[in-house]
């Protein structure tokens, strides 16, 4: 793969150039939960498929025409994974900090 052009391209780039056992990690209940590069790709792709299945899309690719998806969450790895998925389908993620 050539150099990544979009943020979510970094996942496949990382897979081709040395997948990580812990691409993301966060403490949950006092234990570290790790997401490998493979995990991140799998979850991202499943989320993208699910979003498309429920009708989310890039619309006409204009800022106004794209679907917007809001997330209300503290910072965590799942937020970034969802952001990858939303970018993959061409929609826009709208973060709302609690």
CSV table of N, CA and C in Angstrom, one decimal:
chain,number,residue,atom,x,y,z
A,1,UNK,N,0.8,-1.2,0.0
A,1,UNK,CA,0.0,0.0,0.0
A,1,UNK,C,0.9,1.2,0.0
A,2,UNK,N,0.4,2.2,-0.7
A,2,UNK,CA,1.2,3.5,-0.7
A,2,UNK,C,0.9,4.2,0.6
A,3,UNK,N,1.5,5.4,0.8
A,3,UNK,CA,1.3,6.1,2.0
A,3,UNK,C,-0.2,6.4,2.3
A,4,UNK,N,-0.6,6.3,3.5
A,4,UNK,CA,-2.0,6.6,3.8
A,4,UNK,C,-2.5,8.0,3.4
A,5,UNK,N,-3.6,8.1,2.8
A,5,UNK,CA,-4.2,9.4,2.4
A,5,UNK,C,-5.3,9.8,3.3
A,6,UNK,N,-6.0,8.9,3.9
A,6,UNK,CA,-7.1,9.2,4.8
A,6,UNK,C,-6.7,8.5,6.2
A,7,UNK,N,-7.3,9.0,7.2
A,7,UNK,CA,-7.0,8.5,8.6
A,7,UNK,C,-7.2,7.0,8.7
A,8,UNK,N,-8.3,6.5,8.1
A,8,UNK,CA,-8.6,5.1,8.3
A,8,UNK,C,-7.7,4.2,7.4
A,9,UNK,N,-7.0,4.8,6.4
A,9,UNK,CA,-6.0,4.1,5.6
A,9,UNK,C,-4.9,3.6,6.5
A,10,UNK,N,-4.7,4.3,7.6
A,10,UNK,CA,-3.6,3.9,8.5
A,10,UNK,C,-3.7,2.5,9.0
A,11,UNK,N,-4.9,2.0,9.1
A,11,UNK,CA,-5.1,0.6,9.7
A,11,UNK,C,-4.5,-0.4,8.7
A,12,UNK,N,-4.8,-0.4,7.4
A,12,UNK,CA,-4.2,-1.3,6.5
A,12,UNK,C,-2.7,-1.1,6.3
A,13,UNK,N,-2.3,0.2,6.3
A,13,UNK,CA,-0.9,0.5,6.3
A,13,UNK,C,-0.1,-0.2,7.4
A,14,UNK,N,-0.7,-0.1,8.6
A,14,UNK,CA,-0.1,-0.7,9.8
A,14,UNK,C,-0.1,-2.2,9.6
A,15,UNK,N,-1.1,-2.8,9.1
A,15,UNK,CA,-1.2,-4.2,8.9
A,15,UNK,C,-0.1,-4.7,8.0
A,16,UNK,N,0.2,-3.9,6.9
A,16,UNK,CA,1.2,-4.3,5.9
A,16,UNK,C,2.6,-4.0,6.4
A,17,UNK,N,2.7,-3.1,7.4
A,17,UNK,CA,4.1,-2.7,7.8
A,17,UNK,C,4.4,-3.1,9.2
A,18,UNK,N,3.7,-4.0,9.8
A,18,UNK,CA,4.0,-4.5,11.2
A,18,UNK,C,2.8,-4.2,12.1
A,19,UNK,N,1.9,-5.2,12.1
A,19,UNK,CA,0.7,-5.1,12.9
A,19,UNK,C,1.1,-5.0,14.4
A,20,UNK,N,0.3,-4.3,15.2
A,20,UNK,CA,0.6,-4.2,16.6
A,20,UNK,C,-0.3,-5.0,17.4
A,21,UNK,N,0.2,-5.6,18.5
A,21,UNK,CA,-0.6,-6.3,19.4
A,21,UNK,C,-1.5,-5.4,20.2
A,22,UNK,N,-1.1,-4.2,20.4
A,22,UNK,CA,-1.8,-3.2,21.1
A,22,UNK,C,-1.8,-1.9,20.4
A,23,UNK,N,-2.7,-1.8,19.3
A,23,UNK,CA,-2.8,-0.5,18.6
A,23,UNK,C,-3.4,0.5,19.4
A,24,UNK,N,-4.4,0.1,20.2
A,24,UNK,CA,-5.1,1.0,21.2
A,24,UNK,C,-5.2,0.2,22.5
A,25,UNK,N,-5.2,0.9,23.6
A,25,UNK,CA,-5.4,0.3,24.9
A,25,UNK,C,-6.0,1.3,25.9
A,26,UNK,N,-6.8,0.8,26.8
A,26,UNK,CA,-7.5,1.6,27.8
A,26,UNK,C,-7.8,0.8,29.0
A,27,UNK,N,-7.8,1.4,30.1
A,27,UNK,CA,-8.2,0.7,31.4
A,27,UNK,C,-9.7,0.6,31.5
A,28,UNK,N,-10.1,-0.6,31.8
A,28,UNK,CA,-11.6,-0.9,32.0
A,28,UNK,C,-11.7,-1.8,33.3
A,29,UNK,N,-12.3,-1.2,34.3
A,29,UNK,CA,-12.4,-2.0,35.5
A,29,UNK,C,-11.1,-2.4,36.1
A,30,UNK,N,-10.1,-1.5,36.0
A,30,UNK,CA,-8.7,-1.7,36.5
A,30,UNK,C,-7.9,-2.6,35.7
A,31,UNK,N,-8.4,-3.1,34.6
A,31,UNK,CA,-7.6,-4.0,33.7
A,31,UNK,C,-7.4,-3.3,32.3
A,32,UNK,N,-6.2,-3.6,31.7
A,32,UNK,CA,-6.0,-3.0,30.4
A,32,UNK,C,-6.7,-3.8,29.4
A,33,UNK,N,-7.5,-3.2,28.5
A,33,UNK,CA,-8.1,-3.8,27.4
A,33,UNK,C,-7.4,-3.3,26.2
A,34,UNK,N,-6.8,-4.3,25.4
A,34,UNK,CA,-6.0,-3.9,24.2
A,34,UNK,C,-6.7,-4.3,22.9
A,35,UNK,N,-6.5,-3.5,21.9
A,35,UNK,CA,-7.1,-3.7,20.6
A,35,UNK,C,-5.9,-3.9,19.6
A,36,UNK,N,-5.7,-5.0,19.1
A,36,UNK,CA,-4.6,-5.2,18.1
A,36,UNK,C,-5.0,-4.5,16.8
A,37,UNK,N,-4.1,-4.4,15.9
A,37,UNK,CA,-4.4,-3.8,14.6
A,37,UNK,C,-5.5,-4.6,13.9
A,38,UNK,N,-5.4,-5.9,14.0
A,38,UNK,CA,-6.4,-6.8,13.4
A,38,UNK,C,-7.8,-6.6,14.0
A,39,UNK,N,-7.8,-6.4,15.3
A,39,UNK,CA,-9.1,-6.1,16.0
A,39,UNK,C,-9.7,-4.8,15.5
A,40,UNK,N,-8.9,-3.8,15.4
A,40,UNK,CA,-9.3,-2.5,15.0
A,40,UNK,C,-9.9,-2.6,13.6
A,41,UNK,N,-9.2,-3.3,12.7
A,41,UNK,CA,-9.7,-3.4,11.3
A,41,UNK,C,-11.1,-4.2,11.3
A,42,UNK,N,-11.1,-5.3,12.0
A,42,UNK,CA,-12.3,-6.1,12.0
A,42,UNK,C,-13.5,-5.3,12.6
A,43,UNK,N,-13.3,-4.6,13.7
A,43,UNK,CA,-14.4,-3.9,14.3
A,43,UNK,C,-14.8,-2.7,13.4
A,44,UNK,N,-13.8,-2.0,12.9
A,44,UNK,CA,-14.1,-0.9,12.0
A,44,UNK,C,-15.0,-1.3,10.8
A,45,UNK,N,-14.6,-2.4,10.2
A,45,UNK,CA,-15.3,-2.9,9.0
A,45,UNK,C,-16.7,-3.4,9.4
A,46,UNK,N,-16.9,-4.0,10.5
A,46,UNK,CA,-18.2,-4.4,11.0
A,46,UNK,C,-19.1,-3.2,11.3
A,47,UNK,N,-18.5,-2.2,11.9
A,47,UNK,CA,-19.3,-1.0,12.2
A,47,UNK,C,-19.7,-0.3,10.9
A,48,UNK,N,-18.8,-0.2,9.9
A,48,UNK,CA,-19.1,0.4,8.6
A,48,UNK,C,-20.2,-0.3,8.0
A,49,UNK,N,-20.2,-1.6,7.9
A,49,UNK,CA,-21.2,-2.4,7.3
A,49,UNK,C,-22.6,-2.2,8.0
A,50,UNK,N,-22.5,-2.2,9.3
A,50,UNK,CA,-23.8,-1.9,10.1
A,50,UNK,C,-24.4,-0.6,9.8
A,51,UNK,N,-23.5,0.4,9.8
A,51,UNK,CA,-24.0,1.8,9.5
A,51,UNK,C,-24.6,1.9,8.1
A,52,UNK,N,-24.0,1.2,7.1
A,52,UNK,CA,-24.6,1.2,5.8
A,52,UNK,C,-25.9,0.5,5.7
A,53,UNK,N,-25.9,-0.6,6.5
A,53,UNK,CA,-27.2,-1.4,6.5
A,53,UNK,C,-28.4,-0.6,7.1
A,54,UNK,N,-28.1,0.3,8.0
A,54,UNK,CA,-29.2,1.0,8.6
A,54,UNK,C,-29.5,2.3,7.8
A,55,UNK,N,-28.8,2.5,6.7
A,55,UNK,CA,-29.1,3.6,5.8
A,55,UNK,C,-28.1,4.8,5.9
A,56,UNK,N,-27.1,4.8,6.7
A,56,UNK,CA,-26.2,5.9,6.8
A,56,UNK,C,-25.3,5.9,5.5
A,57,UNK,N,-25.0,7.1,5.0
A,57,UNK,CA,-24.2,7.2,3.8
A,57,UNK,C,-23.5,8.5,3.7
A,58,UNK,N,-22.8,8.6,2.6
A,58,UNK,CA,-22.1,9.9,2.3
A,58,UNK,C,-23.0,10.8,1.5
A,59,UNK,N,-24.2,10.4,1.2
A,59,UNK,CA,-25.1,11.3,0.5
A,59,UNK,C,-24.5,11.7,-0.9
A,60,UNK,N,-24.5,13.0,-1.1
A,60,UNK,CA,-24.0,13.5,-2.4
A,60,UNK,C,-22.5,14.0,-2.2
A,61,UNK,N,-21.9,13.6,-1.1
A,61,UNK,CA,-20.5,13.9,-0.8
A,61,UNK,C,-20.3,15.4,-0.4
A,62,UNK,N,-21.4,16.2,-0.4
A,62,UNK,CA,-21.2,17.6,0.1
A,62,UNK,C,-21.4,17.5,1.6
A,63,UNK,N,-20.9,18.6,2.2
A,63,UNK,CA,-20.9,18.6,3.7
A,63,UNK,C,-22.4,18.6,4.2
A,64,UNK,N,-23.3,19.2,3.4
A,64,UNK,CA,-24.7,19.3,3.8
A,64,UNK,C,-25.4,18.0,3.5
A,65,UNK,N,-24.9,17.2,2.5
A,65,UNK,CA,-25.6,16.0,2.1
A,65,UNK,C,-25.2,14.8,2.8
A,66,UNK,N,-24.1,14.8,3.5
A,66,UNK,CA,-23.6,13.7,4.3
A,66,UNK,C,-24.4,13.4,5.5
A,67,UNK,N,-24.6,12.2,5.9
A,67,UNK,CA,-25.2,11.9,7.1
A,67,UNK,C,-24.3,12.2,8.3
A,68,UNK,N,-24.9,12.7,9.4
A,68,UNK,CA,-24.1,13.0,10.6
A,68,UNK,C,-24.4,12.0,11.6
A,69,UNK,N,-23.4,11.5,12.3
A,69,UNK,CA,-23.6,10.6,13.4
A,69,UNK,C,-23.0,11.2,14.7
A,70,UNK,N,-23.8,11.3,15.7
A,70,UNK,CA,-23.3,11.9,17.0
A,70,UNK,C,-22.9,10.8,17.9
A,71,UNK,N,-21.9,11.1,18.7
A,71,UNK,CA,-21.4,10.2,19.7
A,71,UNK,C,-21.2,11.0,21.0
A,72,UNK,N,-21.8,10.5,22.1
A,72,UNK,CA,-21.7,11.2,23.4
A,72,UNK,C,-20.8,10.2,24.3
A,73,UNK,N,-19.6,10.6,24.5
A,73,UNK,CA,-18.7,9.7,25.2
A,73,UNK,C,-17.5,10.4,25.7
A,74,UNK,N,-16.8,9.8,26.7
A,74,UNK,CA,-15.5,10.3,27.1
A,74,UNK,C,-14.5,9.7,26.1
A,75,UNK,N,-13.3,10.2,26.1
A,75,UNK,CA,-12.3,9.7,25.2
A,75,UNK,C,-12.0,8.2,25.5
A,76,UNK,N,-12.0,7.4,24.5
A,76,UNK,CA,-11.7,6.0,24.6
A,76,UNK,C,-11.4,5.4,23.3
A,77,UNK,N,-10.8,4.2,23.2
A,77,UNK,CA,-10.4,3.6,21.9
A,77,UNK,C,-11.6,3.4,21.0
A,78,UNK,N,-12.8,3.0,21.6
A,78,UNK,CA,-14.0,2.7,20.8
A,78,UNK,C,-14.4,4.0,20.0
A,79,UNK,N,-14.2,5.1,20.6
A,79,UNK,CA,-14.5,6.4,19.9
A,79,UNK,C,-13.7,6.5,18.6
A,80,UNK,N,-12.4,6.3,18.6
A,80,UNK,CA,-11.6,6.4,17.4
A,80,UNK,C,-12.0,5.3,16.4
A,81,UNK,N,-12.3,4.1,16.9
A,81,UNK,CA,-12.7,3.0,16.0
A,81,UNK,C,-14.0,3.4,15.3
A,82,UNK,N,-14.9,4.0,16.0
A,82,UNK,CA,-16.2,4.4,15.4
A,82,UNK,C,-15.9,5.5,14.4
A,83,UNK,N,-15.0,6.4,14.7
A,83,UNK,CA,-14.6,7.5,13.8
A,83,UNK,C,-14.0,6.9,12.5
A,84,UNK,N,-13.2,5.9,12.6
A,84,UNK,CA,-12.7,5.2,11.4
A,84,UNK,C,-13.8,4.7,10.5
A,85,UNK,N,-14.8,4.0,11.2
A,85,UNK,CA,-15.9,3.4,10.5
A,85,UNK,C,-16.8,4.5,9.8
A,86,UNK,N,-17.0,5.6,10.5
A,86,UNK,CA,-17.9,6.7,9.9
A,86,UNK,C,-17.1,7.3,8.7
A,87,UNK,N,-15.8,7.5,8.9
A,87,UNK,CA,-15.1,8.1,7.8
A,87,UNK,C,-15.1,7.1,6.6
A,88,UNK,N,-15.0,5.8,6.8
A,88,UNK,CA,-15.0,4.8,5.7
A,88,UNK,C,-16.2,4.9,4.9
A,89,UNK,N,-17.4,5.2,5.5
A,89,UNK,CA,-18.6,5.3,4.7
A,89,UNK,C,-18.9,6.7,4.2
A,90,UNK,N,-18.0,7.7,4.5
A,90,UNK,CA,-18.1,9.0,4.0
A,90,UNK,C,-19.1,9.9,4.8
A,91,UNK,N,-19.6,9.4,6.0
A,91,UNK,CA,-20.4,10.3,6.8
A,91,UNK,C,-19.6,11.1,7.7
A,92,UNK,N,-20.2,11.9,8.6
A,92,UNK,CA,-19.5,12.8,9.5
A,92,UNK,C,-19.8,12.5,10.9
A,93,UNK,N,-18.8,12.3,11.7
A,93,UNK,CA,-18.9,12.1,13.1
A,93,UNK,C,-19.0,13.4,13.9
A,94,UNK,N,-20.0,13.5,14.8
A,94,UNK,CA,-20.2,14.7,15.5
A,94,UNK,C,-20.0,14.4,17.0
A,95,UNK,N,-18.8,14.6,17.5
A,95,UNK,CA,-18.6,14.3,18.9
A,95,UNK,C,-19.2,15.3,19.9
A,96,UNK,N,-19.8,14.7,21.0
A,96,UNK,CA,-20.4,15.6,22.0
A,96,UNK,C,-19.7,15.1,23.3
A,97,UNK,N,-19.0,16.0,23.9
A,97,UNK,CA,-18.3,15.6,25.2
A,97,UNK,C,-19.3,15.7,26.4
A,98,UNK,N,-19.3,14.7,27.2
A,98,UNK,CA,-20.2,14.7,28.4
A,98,UNK,C,-19.8,15.8,29.4
